[in-house]
JSON list of C-alpha atoms in Angstrom, two decimals:
[
{"chain": "A", "resi": 802, "resn": "GLY", "atom": "CA", "xyz": [107.61, 154.29, 85.69]},
{"chain": "A", "resi": 803, "resn": "GLU", "atom": "CA", "xyz": [110.16, 156.51, 86.53]},
{"chain": "A", "resi": 804, "resn": "ASN", "atom": "CA", "xyz": [113.64, 155.15, 85.17]},
{"chain": "A", "resi": 805, "resn": "VAL", "atom": "CA", "xyz": [116.78, 156.88, 86.40]},
{"chain": "A", "resi": 806, "resn": "GLU", "atom": "CA", "xyz": [120.03, 157.01, 84.86]},
{"chain": "A", "resi": 807, "resn": "GLN", "atom": "CA", "xyz": [123.29, 157.80, 86.85]},
{"chain": "A", "resi": 808, "resn": "HIS", "atom": "CA", "xyz": [126.47, 158.44, 85.35]},
{"chain": "A", "resi": 809, "resn": "PRO", "atom": "CA", "xyz": [129.43, 157.70, 86.08]},
{"chain": "A", "resi": 810, "resn": "SER", "atom": "CA", "xyz": [129.50, 154.98, 87.61]},
{"chain": "A", "resi": 811, "resn": "THR", "atom": "CA", "xyz": [132.77, 155.14, 89.34]},
{"chain": "A", "resi": 812, "resn": "LEU", "atom": "CA", "xyz": [134.56, 157.95, 90.34]},
{"chain": "A", "resi": 813, "resn": "SER", "atom": "CA", "xyz": [138.20, 158.88, 90.95]},
{"chain": "A", "resi": 814, "resn": "VAL", "atom": "CA", "xyz": [139.54, 162.77, 91.98]},
{"chain": "A", "resi": 815, "resn": "GLN", "atom": "CA", "xyz": [142.40, 163.45, 93.78]},
{"chain": "A", "resi": 816, "resn": "GLU", "atom": "CA", "xyz": [141.60, 164.89, 97.08]},
{"chain": "A", "resi": 817, "resn": "GLY", "atom": "CA", "xyz": [141.32, 168.33, 96.80]},
{"chain": "A", "resi": 818, "resn": "ASP", "atom": "CA", "xyz": [139.26, 168.26, 93.91]},
{"chain": "A", "resi": 819, "resn": "SER", "atom": "CA", "xyz": [135.85, 168.15, 93.28]},
{"chain": "A", "resi": 820, "resn": "ALA", "atom": "CA", "xyz": [133.60, 166.02, 91.97]},
{"chain": "A", "resi": 821, "resn": "VAL", "atom": "CA", "xyz": [129.73, 165.23, 90.03]},
{"chain": "A", "resi": 822, "resn": "ILE", "atom": "CA", "xyz": [127.30, 163.47, 89.61]},
{"chain": "A", "resi": 823, "resn": "LYS", "atom": "CA", "xyz": [125.08, 163.02, 87.84]},
{"chain": "A", "resi": 824, "resn": "CYS", "atom": "CA", "xyz": [121.29, 161.46, 87.16]},
{"chain": "A", "resi": 825, "resn": "THR", "atom": "CA", "xyz": [118.60, 162.04, 85.23]},
{"chain": "A", "resi": 826, "resn": "TYR", "atom": "CA", "xyz": [114.59, 161.12, 85.70]},
{"chain": "A", "resi": 827, "resn": "SER", "atom": "CA", "xyz": [112.33, 160.66, 83.23]},
{"chain": "A", "resi": 828, "resn": "ASP", "atom": "CA", "xyz": [108.32, 161.38, 85.09]},
{"chain": "A", "resi": 829, "resn": "SER", "atom": "CA", "xyz": [108.22, 165.07, 85.03]},
{"chain": "A", "resi": 830, "resn": "ALA", "atom": "CA", "xyz": [105.67, 164.37, 88.22]},
{"chain": "A", "resi": 831, "resn": "SER", "atom": "CA", "xyz": [108.31, 163.75, 90.11]},
{"chain": "A", "resi": 832, "resn": "ASN", "atom": "CA", "xyz": [109.12, 166.89, 93.07]},
{"chain": "A", "resi": 833, "resn": "TYR", "atom": "CA", "xyz": [112.08, 165.62, 95.37]},
{"chain": "A", "resi": 834, "resn": "PHE", "atom": "CA", "xyz": [115.71, 164.48, 94.86]},
{"chain": "A", "resi": 835, "resn": "PRO", "atom": "CA", "xyz": [117.46, 162.91, 97.70]},
{"chain": "A", "resi": 836, "resn": "TRP", "atom": "CA", "xyz": [120.60, 162.38, 97.48]},
{"chain": "A", "resi": 837, "resn": "TYR", "atom": "CA", "xyz": [122.28, 159.45, 100.05]},
{"chain": "A", "resi": 838, "resn": "LYS", "atom": "CA", "xyz": [126.05, 158.53, 100.92]},
{"chain": "A", "resi": 839, "resn": "GLN", "atom": "CA", "xyz": [126.49, 154.77, 101.27]},
{"chain": "A", "resi": 840, "resn": "GLU", "atom": "CA", "xyz": [129.98, 153.54, 103.12]},
{"chain": "A", "resi": 841, "resn": "LEU", "atom": "CA", "xyz": [130.70, 149.44, 103.04]},
{"chain": "A", "resi": 842, "resn": "GLY", "atom": "CA", "xyz": [128.06, 147.17, 104.18]},
{"chain": "A", "resi": 843, "resn": "LYS", "atom": "CA", "xyz": [126.25, 150.09, 106.55]},
{"chain": "A", "resi": 844, "resn": "ARG", "atom": "CA", "xyz": [122.53, 152.35, 105.04]},
{"chain": "A", "resi": 845, "resn": "PRO", "atom": "CA", "xyz": [122.03, 155.00, 102.90]},
{"chain": "A", "resi": 846, "resn": "GLN", "atom": "CA", "xyz": [122.31, 158.43, 104.47]},
{"chain": "A", "resi": 847, "resn": "LEU", "atom": "CA", "xyz": [120.62, 161.20, 103.62]},
{"chain": "A", "resi": 848, "resn": "ILE", "atom": "CA", "xyz": [123.40, 163.98, 102.44]},
{"chain": "A", "resi": 849, "resn": "ILE", "atom": "CA", "xyz": [121.00, 166.28, 100.86]},
{"chain": "A", "resi": 850, "resn": "ASP", "atom": "CA", "xyz": [118.33, 167.19, 99.33]},
{"chain": "A", "resi": 851, "resn": "ILE", "atom": "CA", "xyz": [116.03, 169.11, 96.82]},
{"chain": "A", "resi": 852, "resn": "ARG", "atom": "CA", "xyz": [112.73, 170.21, 96.39]},
{"chain": "A", "resi": 853, "resn": "SER", "atom": "CA", "xyz": [111.51, 170.96, 92.27]},
{"chain": "A", "resi": 854, "resn": "ASN", "atom": "CA", "xyz": [110.66, 174.72, 93.38]},
{"chain": "A", "resi": 855, "resn": "VAL", "atom": "CA", "xyz": [114.01, 174.87, 93.86]},
{"chain": "A", "resi": 856, "resn": "GLY", "atom": "CA", "xyz": [117.39, 174.87, 91.50]},
{"chain": "A", "resi": 857, "resn": "GLU", "atom": "CA", "xyz": [120.33, 174.43, 93.80]},
{"chain": "A", "resi": 858, "resn": "LYS", "atom": "CA", "xyz": [120.49, 173.72, 97.40]},
{"chain": "A", "resi": 859, "resn": "LYS", "atom": "CA", "xyz": [124.04, 173.80, 99.21]},
{"chain": "A", "resi": 860, "resn": "ASP", "atom": "CA", "xyz": [125.27, 172.33, 102.29]},
{"chain": "A", "resi": 861, "resn": "GLN", "atom": "CA", "xyz": [128.82, 173.52, 103.13]},
{"chain": "A", "resi": 862, "resn": "ARG", "atom": "CA", "xyz": [131.50, 171.24, 100.84]},
{"chain": "A", "resi": 863, "resn": "ILE", "atom": "CA", "xyz": [128.18, 169.85, 99.16]},
{"chain": "A", "resi": 864, "resn": "ALA", "atom": "CA", "xyz": [125.93, 171.49, 96.85]},
{"chain": "A", "resi": 865, "resn": "VAL", "atom": "CA", "xyz": [123.08, 169.89, 94.10]},
{"chain": "A", "resi": 866, "resn": "THR", "atom": "CA", "xyz": [121.49, 171.68, 91.49]},
{"chain": "A", "resi": 867, "resn": "LEU", "atom": "CA", "xyz": [118.06, 170.40, 89.54]},
{"chain": "A", "resi": 868, "resn": "ASN", "atom": "CA", "xyz": [117.06, 171.22, 86.00]},
{"chain": "A", "resi": 869, "resn": "LYS", "atom": "CA", "xyz": [113.19, 170.40, 86.18]},
{"chain": "A", "resi": 870, "resn": "THR", "atom": "CA", "xyz": [112.86, 171.60, 82.33]},
{"chain": "A", "resi": 871, "resn": "ALA", "atom": "CA", "xyz": [115.88, 168.63, 81.31]},
{"chain": "A", "resi": 872, "resn": "LYS", "atom": "CA", "xyz": [115.15, 166.83, 83.63]},
{"chain": "A", "resi": 873, "resn": "HIS", "atom": "CA", "xyz": [118.08, 166.01, 85.30]},
{"chain": "A", "resi": 874, "resn": "PHE", "atom": "CA", "xyz": [120.05, 167.16, 88.96]},
{"chain": "A", "resi": 875, "resn": "SER", "atom": "CA", "xyz": [123.80, 166.98, 90.04]},
{"chain": "A", "resi": 876, "resn": "LEU", "atom": "CA", "xyz": [125.43, 166.86, 92.96]},
{"chain": "A", "resi": 877, "resn": "HIS", "atom": "CA", "xyz": [128.72, 168.81, 93.28]},
{"chain": "A", "resi": 878, "resn": "ILE", "atom": "CA", "xyz": [131.42, 167.63, 96.42]},
{"chain": "A", "resi": 879, "resn": "THR", "atom": "CA", "xyz": [134.35, 170.53, 95.89]},
{"chain": "A", "resi": 880, "resn": "GLU", "atom": "CA", "xyz": [137.63, 169.81, 98.64]},
{"chain": "A", "resi": 881, "resn": "THR", "atom": "CA", "xyz": [137.12, 166.62, 97.81]},
{"chain": "A", "resi": 882, "resn": "GLN", "atom": "CA", "xyz": [138.59, 164.61, 101.30]},
{"chain": "A", "resi": 883, "resn": "PRO", "atom": "CA", "xyz": [139.05, 160.68, 101.41]},
{"chain": "A", "resi": 884, "resn": "GLU", "atom": "CA", "xyz": [136.24, 160.16, 103.93]},
{"chain": "A", "resi": 885, "resn": "ASP", "atom": "CA", "xyz": [134.46, 161.12, 101.11]},
{"chain": "A", "resi": 886, "resn": "SER", "atom": "CA", "xyz": [135.01, 157.90, 99.24]},
{"chain": "A", "resi": 887, "resn": "ALA", "atom": "CA", "xyz": [131.79, 155.67, 99.36]},
{"chain": "A", "resi": 888, "resn": "VAL", "atom": "CA", "xyz": [129.28, 154.33, 97.16]},
{"chain": "A", "resi": 889, "resn": "TYR", "atom": "CA", "xyz": [126.44, 157.33, 96.50]},
{"chain": "A", "resi": 890, "resn": "PHE", "atom": "CA", "xyz": [122.71, 157.38, 95.00]},
{"chain": "A", "resi": 891, "resn": "CYS", "atom": "CA", "xyz": [120.78, 159.28, 93.75]},
{"chain": "A", "resi": 892, "resn": "ALA", "atom": "CA", "xyz": [116.78, 159.13, 94.67]},
{"chain": "A", "resi": 893, "resn": "VAL", "atom": "CA", "xyz": [114.15, 160.23, 92.11]},
{"chain": "A", "resi": 894, "resn": "VAL", "atom": "CA", "xyz": [110.24, 160.56, 94.72]},
{"chain": "A", "resi": 895, "resn": "LEU", "atom": "CA", "xyz": [107.42, 160.77, 92.97]},
{"chain": "A", "resi": 896, "resn": "GLY", "atom": "CA", "xyz": [103.89, 161.98, 95.23]},
{"chain": "A", "resi": 897, "resn": "GLY", "atom": "CA", "xyz": [104.42, 162.01, 98.88]},
{"chain": "A", "resi": 898, "resn": "TYR", "atom": "CA", "xyz": [106.27, 159.02, 98.76]},
{"chain": "A", "resi": 899, "resn": "GLN", "atom": "CA", "xyz": [104.00, 156.90, 96.83]},
{"chain": "A", "resi": 900, "resn": "LYS", "atom": "CA", "xyz": [107.31, 155.60, 94.76]},
{"chain": "A", "resi": 901, "resn": "VAL", "atom": "CA", "xyz": [111.20, 156.32, 95.29]},
{"chain": "A", "resi": 902, "resn": "THR", "atom": "CA", "xyz": [113.52, 155.14, 92.55]},
{"chain": "A", "resi": 903, "resn": "PHE", "atom": "CA", "xyz": [117.00, 154.49, 93.34]},
{"chain": "A", "resi": 904, "resn": "GLY", "atom": "CA", "xyz": [120.06, 155.29, 90.78]},
{"chain": "A", "resi": 905, "resn": "THR", "atom": "CA", "xyz": [122.15, 153.37, 89.79]},
{"chain": "A", "resi": 906, "resn": "GLY", "atom": "CA", "xyz": [125.15, 154.58, 92.34]},
{"chain": "A", "resi": 907, "resn": "THR", "atom": "CA", "xyz": [128.68, 155.74, 91.78]},
{"chain": "A", "resi": 908, "resn": "LYS", "atom": "CA", "xyz": [131.68, 154.34, 93.51]},
{"chain": "A", "resi": 909, "resn": "LEU", "atom": "CA", "xyz": [133.59, 157.34, 94.54]},
{"chain": "A", "resi": 910, "resn": "GLN", "atom": "CA", "xyz": [137.54, 156.99, 95.56]},
{"chain": "A", "resi": 911, "resn": "VAL", "atom": "CA", "xyz": [139.23, 160.18, 96.28]},
{"chain": "A", "resi": 912, "resn": "ILE", "atom": "CA", "xyz": [143.00, 158.94, 96.41]},
{"chain": "A", "resi": 913, "resn": "PRO", "atom": "CA", "xyz": [145.09, 161.05, 99.27]},
{"chain": "B", "resi": 350, "resn": "GLY", "atom": "CA", "xyz": [116.98, 163.02, 114.97]},
{"chain": "B", "resi": 351, "resn": "ALA", "atom": "CA", "xyz": [114.19, 160.00, 113.04]},
{"chain": "B", "resi": 352, "resn": "VAL", "atom": "CA", "xyz": [115.89, 155.73, 114.07]},
{"chain": "B", "resi": 353, "resn": "VAL", "atom": "CA", "xyz": [115.25, 152.95, 112.21]},
{"chain": "B", "resi": 354, "resn": "SER", "atom": "CA", "xyz": [116.54, 150.10, 113.80]},
{"chain": "B", "resi": 355, "resn": "GLN", "atom": "CA", "xyz": [116.91, 147.07, 112.46]},
{"chain": "B", "resi": 356, "resn": "HIS", "atom": "CA", "xyz": [117.13, 143.33, 113.54]},
{"chain": "B", "resi": 357, "resn": "PRO", "atom": "CA", "xyz": [119.48, 140.78, 112.61]},
{"chain": "B", "resi": 358, "resn": "SER", "atom": "CA", "xyz": [122.06, 142.88, 111.42]},
{"chain": "B", "resi": 359, "resn": "ARG", "atom": "CA", "xyz": [123.32, 139.22, 110.06]},
{"chain": "B", "resi": 360, "resn": "VAL", "atom": "CA", "xyz": [122.04, 136.22, 109.83]},
{"chain": "B", "resi": 361, "resn": "ILE", "atom": "CA", "xyz": [123.34, 132.65, 108.36]},
{"chain": "B", "resi": 362, "resn": "CYS", "atom": "CA", "xyz": [120.45, 129.47, 108.21]},
{"chain": "B", "resi": 363, "resn": "LYS", "atom": "CA", "xyz": [119.89, 126.65, 105.74]},
{"chain": "B", "resi": 364, "resn": "SER", "atom": "CA", "xyz": [118.03, 126.07, 102.85]},
{"chain": "B", "resi": 365, "resn": "GLY", "atom": "CA", "xyz": [114.34, 125.39, 103.46]},
{"chain": "B", "resi": 366, "resn": "THR", "atom": "CA", "xyz": [114.83, 127.29, 106.59]},
{"chain": "B", "resi": 367, "resn": "SER", "atom": "CA", "xyz": [112.24, 130.71, 107.26]},
{"chain": "B", "resi": 368, "resn": "VAL", "atom": "CA", "xyz": [113.76, 134.31, 108.78]},
{"chain": "B", "resi": 369, "resn": "LYS", "atom": "CA", "xyz": [112.19, 137.28, 110.09]},
{"chain": "B", "resi": 370, "resn": "ILE", "atom": "CA", "xyz": [114.08, 140.45, 110.20]},
{"chain": "B", "resi": 371, "resn": "GLU", "atom": "CA", "xyz": [111.85, 143.31, 111.78]},
{"chain": "B", "resi": 372, "resn": "CYS", "atom": "CA", "xyz": [112.22, 147.58, 110.96]},
{"chain": "B", "resi": 373, "resn": "ARG", "atom": "CA", "xyz": [111.35, 149.62, 114.08]},
{"chain": "B", "resi": 374, "resn": "SER", "atom": "CA", "xyz": [111.05, 153.09, 114.17]},
{"chain": "B", "resi": 375, "resn": "LEU", "atom": "CA", "xyz": [112.09, 154.16, 116.92]},
{"chain": "B", "resi": 376, "resn": "ASP", "atom": "CA", "xyz": [111.26, 157.87, 117.66]},
{"chain": "B", "resi": 377, "resn": "PHE", "atom": "CA", "xyz": [108.40, 158.08, 115.50]},
{"chain": "B", "resi": 378, "resn": "GLN", "atom": "CA", "xyz": [105.76, 156.86, 113.99]},
{"chain": "B", "resi": 379, "resn": "ALA", "atom": "CA", "xyz": [105.57, 155.97, 110.12]},
{"chain": "B", "resi": 380, "resn": "THR", "atom": "CA", "xyz": [102.56, 154.35, 107.89]},
{"chain": "B", "resi": 381, "resn": "THR", "atom": "CA", "xyz": [104.11, 153.21, 104.97]},
{"chain": "B", "resi": 382, "resn": "MET", "atom": "CA", "xyz": [107.47, 151.18, 105.28]},
{"chain": "B", "resi": 383, "resn": "PHE", "atom": "CA", "xyz": [109.64, 150.28, 101.84]},
{"chain": "B", "resi": 384, "resn": "TRP", "atom": "CA", "xyz": [111.22, 146.81, 101.96]},
{"chain": "B", "resi": 385, "resn": "TYR", "atom": "CA", "xyz": [114.50, 146.88, 100.12]},
{"chain": "B", "resi": 386, "resn": "ARG", "atom": "CA", "xyz": [117.78, 144.32, 98.66]},
{"chain": "B", "resi": 387, "resn": "GLN", "atom": "CA", "xyz": [120.89, 145.45, 97.15]},
{"chain": "B", "resi": 388, "resn": "PHE", "atom": "CA", "xyz": [123.36, 142.85, 95.84]},
{"chain": "B", "resi": 389, "resn": "PRO", "atom": "CA", "xyz": [127.30, 143.28, 95.97]},
{"chain": "B", "resi": 390, "resn": "LYS", "atom": "CA", "xyz": [127.48, 147.08, 94.16]},
{"chain": "B", "resi": 391, "resn": "LYS", "atom": "CA", "xyz": [124.34, 147.41, 92.86]},
{"chain": "B", "resi": 392, "resn": "SER", "atom": "CA", "xyz": [121.92, 149.49, 93.78]},
{"chain": "B", "resi": 393, "resn": "LEU", "atom": "CA", "xyz": [118.95, 148.85, 96.20]},
{"chain": "B", "resi": 394, "resn": "MET", "atom": "CA", "xyz": [115.71, 147.41, 94.71]},
{"chain": "B", "resi": 395, "resn": "LEU", "atom": "CA", "xyz": [112.70, 147.93, 96.07]},
{"chain": "B", "resi": 396, "resn": "MET", "atom": "CA", "xyz": [110.78, 145.27, 97.09]},
{"chain": "B", "resi": 397, "resn": "ALA", "atom": "CA", "xyz": [107.91, 145.89, 98.16]},
{"chain": "B", "resi": 398, "resn": "THR", "atom": "CA", "xyz": [105.72, 149.03, 100.17]},
{"chain": "B", "resi": 399, "resn": "SER", "atom": "CA", "xyz": [103.89, 148.38, 103.44]},
{"chain": "B", "resi": 400, "resn": "ASN", "atom": "CA", "xyz": [101.42, 149.79, 104.88]},
{"chain": "B", "resi": 401, "resn": "GLU", "atom": "CA", "xyz": [100.22, 149.87, 108.68]},
{"chain": "B", "resi": 402, "resn": "GLY", "atom": "CA", "xyz": [97.05, 147.87, 109.05]},
{"chain": "B", "resi": 403, "resn": "SER", "atom": "CA", "xyz": [97.08, 146.19, 105.35]},
{"chain": "B", "resi": 404, "resn": "LYS", "atom": "CA", "xyz": [98.21, 144.45, 103.20]},
{"chain": "B", "resi": 405, "resn": "ALA", "atom": "CA", "xyz": [101.57, 144.85, 101.20]},
{"chain": "B", "resi": 406, "resn": "THR", "atom": "CA", "xyz": [102.10, 146.00, 97.79]},
{"chain": "B", "resi": 407, "resn": "TYR", "atom": "CA", "xyz": [104.43, 143.89, 96.55]},
{"chain": "B", "resi": 408, "resn": "GLU", "atom": "CA", "xyz": [107.13, 145.00, 92.59]},
{"chain": "B", "resi": 409, "resn": "GLN", "atom": "CA", "xyz": [107.10, 143.25, 90.01]},
{"chain": "B", "resi": 410, "resn": "GLY", "atom": "CA", "xyz": [108.82, 140.20, 90.00]},
{"chain": "B", "resi": 411, "resn": "VAL", "atom": "CA", "xyz": [108.63, 139.47, 94.21]},
{"chain": "B", "resi": 412, "resn": "GLU", "atom": "CA", "xyz": [107.60, 135.94, 94.81]},
{"chain": "B", "resi": 413, "resn": "LYS", "atom": "CA", "xyz": [104.89, 137.42, 98.20]},
{"chain": "B", "resi": 414, "resn": "ASP", "atom": "CA", "xyz": [104.00, 134.45, 98.94]},
{"chain": "B", "resi": 415, "resn": "LYS", "atom": "CA", "xyz": [107.82, 133.96, 99.90]},
{"chain": "B", "resi": 416, "resn": "PHE", "atom": "CA", "xyz": [108.34, 137.09, 101.13]},
{"chain": "B", "resi": 417, "resn": "LEU", "atom": "CA", "xyz": [106.35, 137.71, 103.77]},
{"chain": "B", "resi": 418, "resn": "ILE", "atom": "CA", "xyz": [105.79, 140.81, 104.86]},
{"chain": "B", "resi": 419, "resn": "ASN", "atom": "CA", "xyz": [103.60, 141.82, 108.03]},
{"chain": "B", "resi": 420, "resn": "HIS", "atom": "CA", "xyz": [103.40, 146.03, 109.39]},
{"chain": "B", "resi": 421, "resn": "ALA", "atom": "CA", "xyz": [101.41, 145.69, 112.34]},
{"chain": "B", "resi": 422, "resn": "SER", "atom": "CA", "xyz": [102.32, 149.10, 114.67]},
{"chain": "B", "resi": 423, "resn": "LEU", "atom": "CA", "xyz": [103.01, 152.24, 113.24]},
{"chain": "B", "resi": 424, "resn": "THR", "atom": "CA", "xyz": [106.79, 151.34, 114.60]},
{"chain": "B", "resi": 425, "resn": "LEU", "atom": "CA", "xyz": [107.06, 147.74, 113.49]},
{"chain": "B", "resi": 426, "resn": "SER", "atom": "CA", "xyz": [107.39, 145.92, 109.87]},
{"chain": "B", "resi": 427, "resn": "THR", "atom": "CA", "xyz": [109.01, 142.17, 110.03]},
{"chain": "B", "resi": 428, "resn": "LEU", "atom": "CA", "xyz": [110.49, 140.44, 106.18]},
{"chain": "B", "resi": 429, "resn": "THR", "atom": "CA", "xyz": [109.67, 136.77, 106.37]},
{"chain": "B", "resi": 430, "resn": "VAL", "atom": "CA", "xyz": [111.53, 134.78, 103.87]},
{"chain": "B", "resi": 431, "resn": "THR", "atom": "CA", "xyz": [109.94, 131.68, 103.74]},
{"chain": "B", "resi": 432, "resn": "SER", "atom": "CA", "xyz": [112.03, 128.49, 102.42]},
{"chain": "B", "resi": 433, "resn": "ALA", "atom": "CA", "xyz": [115.66, 130.26, 101.97]},
{"chain": "B", "resi": 434, "resn": "HIS", "atom": "CA", "xyz": [117.74, 129.42, 99.99]},
{"chain": "B", "resi": 435, "resn": "PRO", "atom": "CA", "xyz": [120.60, 129.70, 98.62]},
{"chain": "B", "resi": 436, "resn": "GLU", "atom": "CA", "xyz": [119.57, 132.29, 96.43]},
{"chain": "B", "resi": 437, "resn": "ASP", "atom": "CA", "xyz": [118.11, 134.65, 98.78]},
{"chain": "B", "resi": 438, "resn": "SER", "atom": "CA", "xyz": [121.06, 135.19, 99.96]},
{"chain": "B", "resi": 439, "resn": "SER", "atom": "CA", "xyz": [121.74, 139.25, 100.48]},
{"chain": "B", "resi": 440, "resn": "PHE", "atom": "CA", "xyz": [121.79, 142.69, 102.09]},
{"chain": "B", "resi": 441, "resn": "TYR", "atom": "CA", "xyz": [118.12, 143.90, 102.69]},
{"chain": "B", "resi": 442, "resn": "ILE", "atom": "CA", "xyz": [117.23, 147.40, 103.95]},
{"chain": "B", "resi": 443, "resn": "CYS", "atom": "CA", "xyz": [113.89, 148.90, 105.15]},
{"chain": "B", "resi": 444, "resn": "SER", "atom": "CA", "xyz": [113.00, 151.86, 105.19]},
{"chain": "B", "resi": 445, "resn": "ALA", "atom": "CA", "xyz": [110.68, 154.38, 106.62]},
{"chain": "B", "resi": 446, "resn": "ARG", "atom": "CA", "xyz": [109.50, 158.26, 107.25]},
{"chain": "B", "resi": 447, "resn": "ASP", "atom": "CA", "xyz": [107.80, 160.06, 109.85]},
{"chain": "B", "resi": 448, "resn": "THR", "atom": "CA", "xyz": [104.48, 160.51, 107.87]},
{"chain": "B", "resi": 449, "resn": "GLY", "atom": "CA", "xyz": [104.55, 164.01, 108.56]},
{"chain": "B", "resi": 450, "resn": "LYS", "atom": "CA", "xyz": [105.20, 166.45, 106.53]},
{"chain": "B", "resi": 451, "resn": "ASN", "atom": "CA", "xyz": [108.82, 166.90, 104.13]},
{"chain": "B", "resi": 452, "resn": "SER", "atom": "CA", "xyz": [110.32, 164.80, 106.70]},
{"chain": "B", "resi": 453, "resn": "PRO", "atom": "CA", "xyz": [112.65, 162.29, 105.24]},
{"chain": "B", "resi": 454, "resn": "LEU", "atom": "CA", "xyz": [113.25, 158.47, 104.20]},
{"chain": "B", "resi": 455, "resn": "HIS", "atom": "CA", "xyz": [115.48, 156.67, 107.02]},
{"chain": "B", "resi": 456, "resn": "PHE", "atom": "CA", "xyz": [116.61, 153.79, 106.48]},
{"chain": "B", "resi": 457, "resn": "GLY", "atom": "CA", "xyz": [117.88, 150.73, 108.47]},
{"chain": "B", "resi": 458, "resn": "ASN", "atom": "CA", "xyz": [121.23, 149.09, 108.56]},
{"chain": "B", "resi": 459, "resn": "GLY", "atom": "CA", "xyz": [120.90, 146.49, 106.66]},
{"chain": "B", "resi": 460, "resn": "THR", "atom": "CA", "xyz": [120.47, 142.85, 106.95]},
{"chain": "B", "resi": 461, "resn": "ARG", "atom": "CA", "xyz": [122.71, 140.16, 105.63]},
{"chain": "B", "resi": 462, "resn": "LEU", "atom": "CA", "xyz": [121.31, 137.61, 104.64]},
{"chain": "B", "resi": 463, "resn": "THR", "atom": "CA", "xyz": [123.56, 133.98, 103.81]},
{"chain": "B", "resi": 464, "resn": "VAL", "atom": "CA", "xyz": [121.30, 130.79, 102.87]},
{"chain": "B", "resi": 465, "resn": "THR", "atom": "CA", "xyz": [123.75, 127.99, 102.79]}
]
């Protein structure tokens, strides 16, 4: 089955700095890669996603890059703000959502 | 946007009793819904995939007789934790996606189950 690794598990940055979270996966047939933000006790919220036919996608301060050859993708948050503090999960989707595998999560803390 | 409603948000029950959790897609139809369990500070662990009109597909290690799943309509799936024990205490989250093409996965708000 799919194996998804996410690093780092915790990340502390100063407000205004950038944060990068990386995920690697094992199944080269995976074709959709969403990122979720989860605040304590709340539901995961989709923040950005990328499909296998695209190398990079950006939405304001958030961007995701995908390297299909190396089987890794990364979340980039620029100009971090305290409200960015949360747990971030990457996910790897195979086929038409036949299988969704989540990464282990990264707790991001933005220090004011 | 698409909304998934999950109830209850919190439930406390005694050991040996059963608890039912509902997951509804409010403005779209979902032939497939997913049930996850999340331990504190841990990732989402897929328990089962709920298929409308057919039996759920359970992940390895998940007891199907303990975690009963029913997906009777295109907008409702239920998870029943039977004969609950304290070790079943956890955060349970459902998710669903519109059966339309390229639709993302939407999550319910989760249910915090505490078994005393």
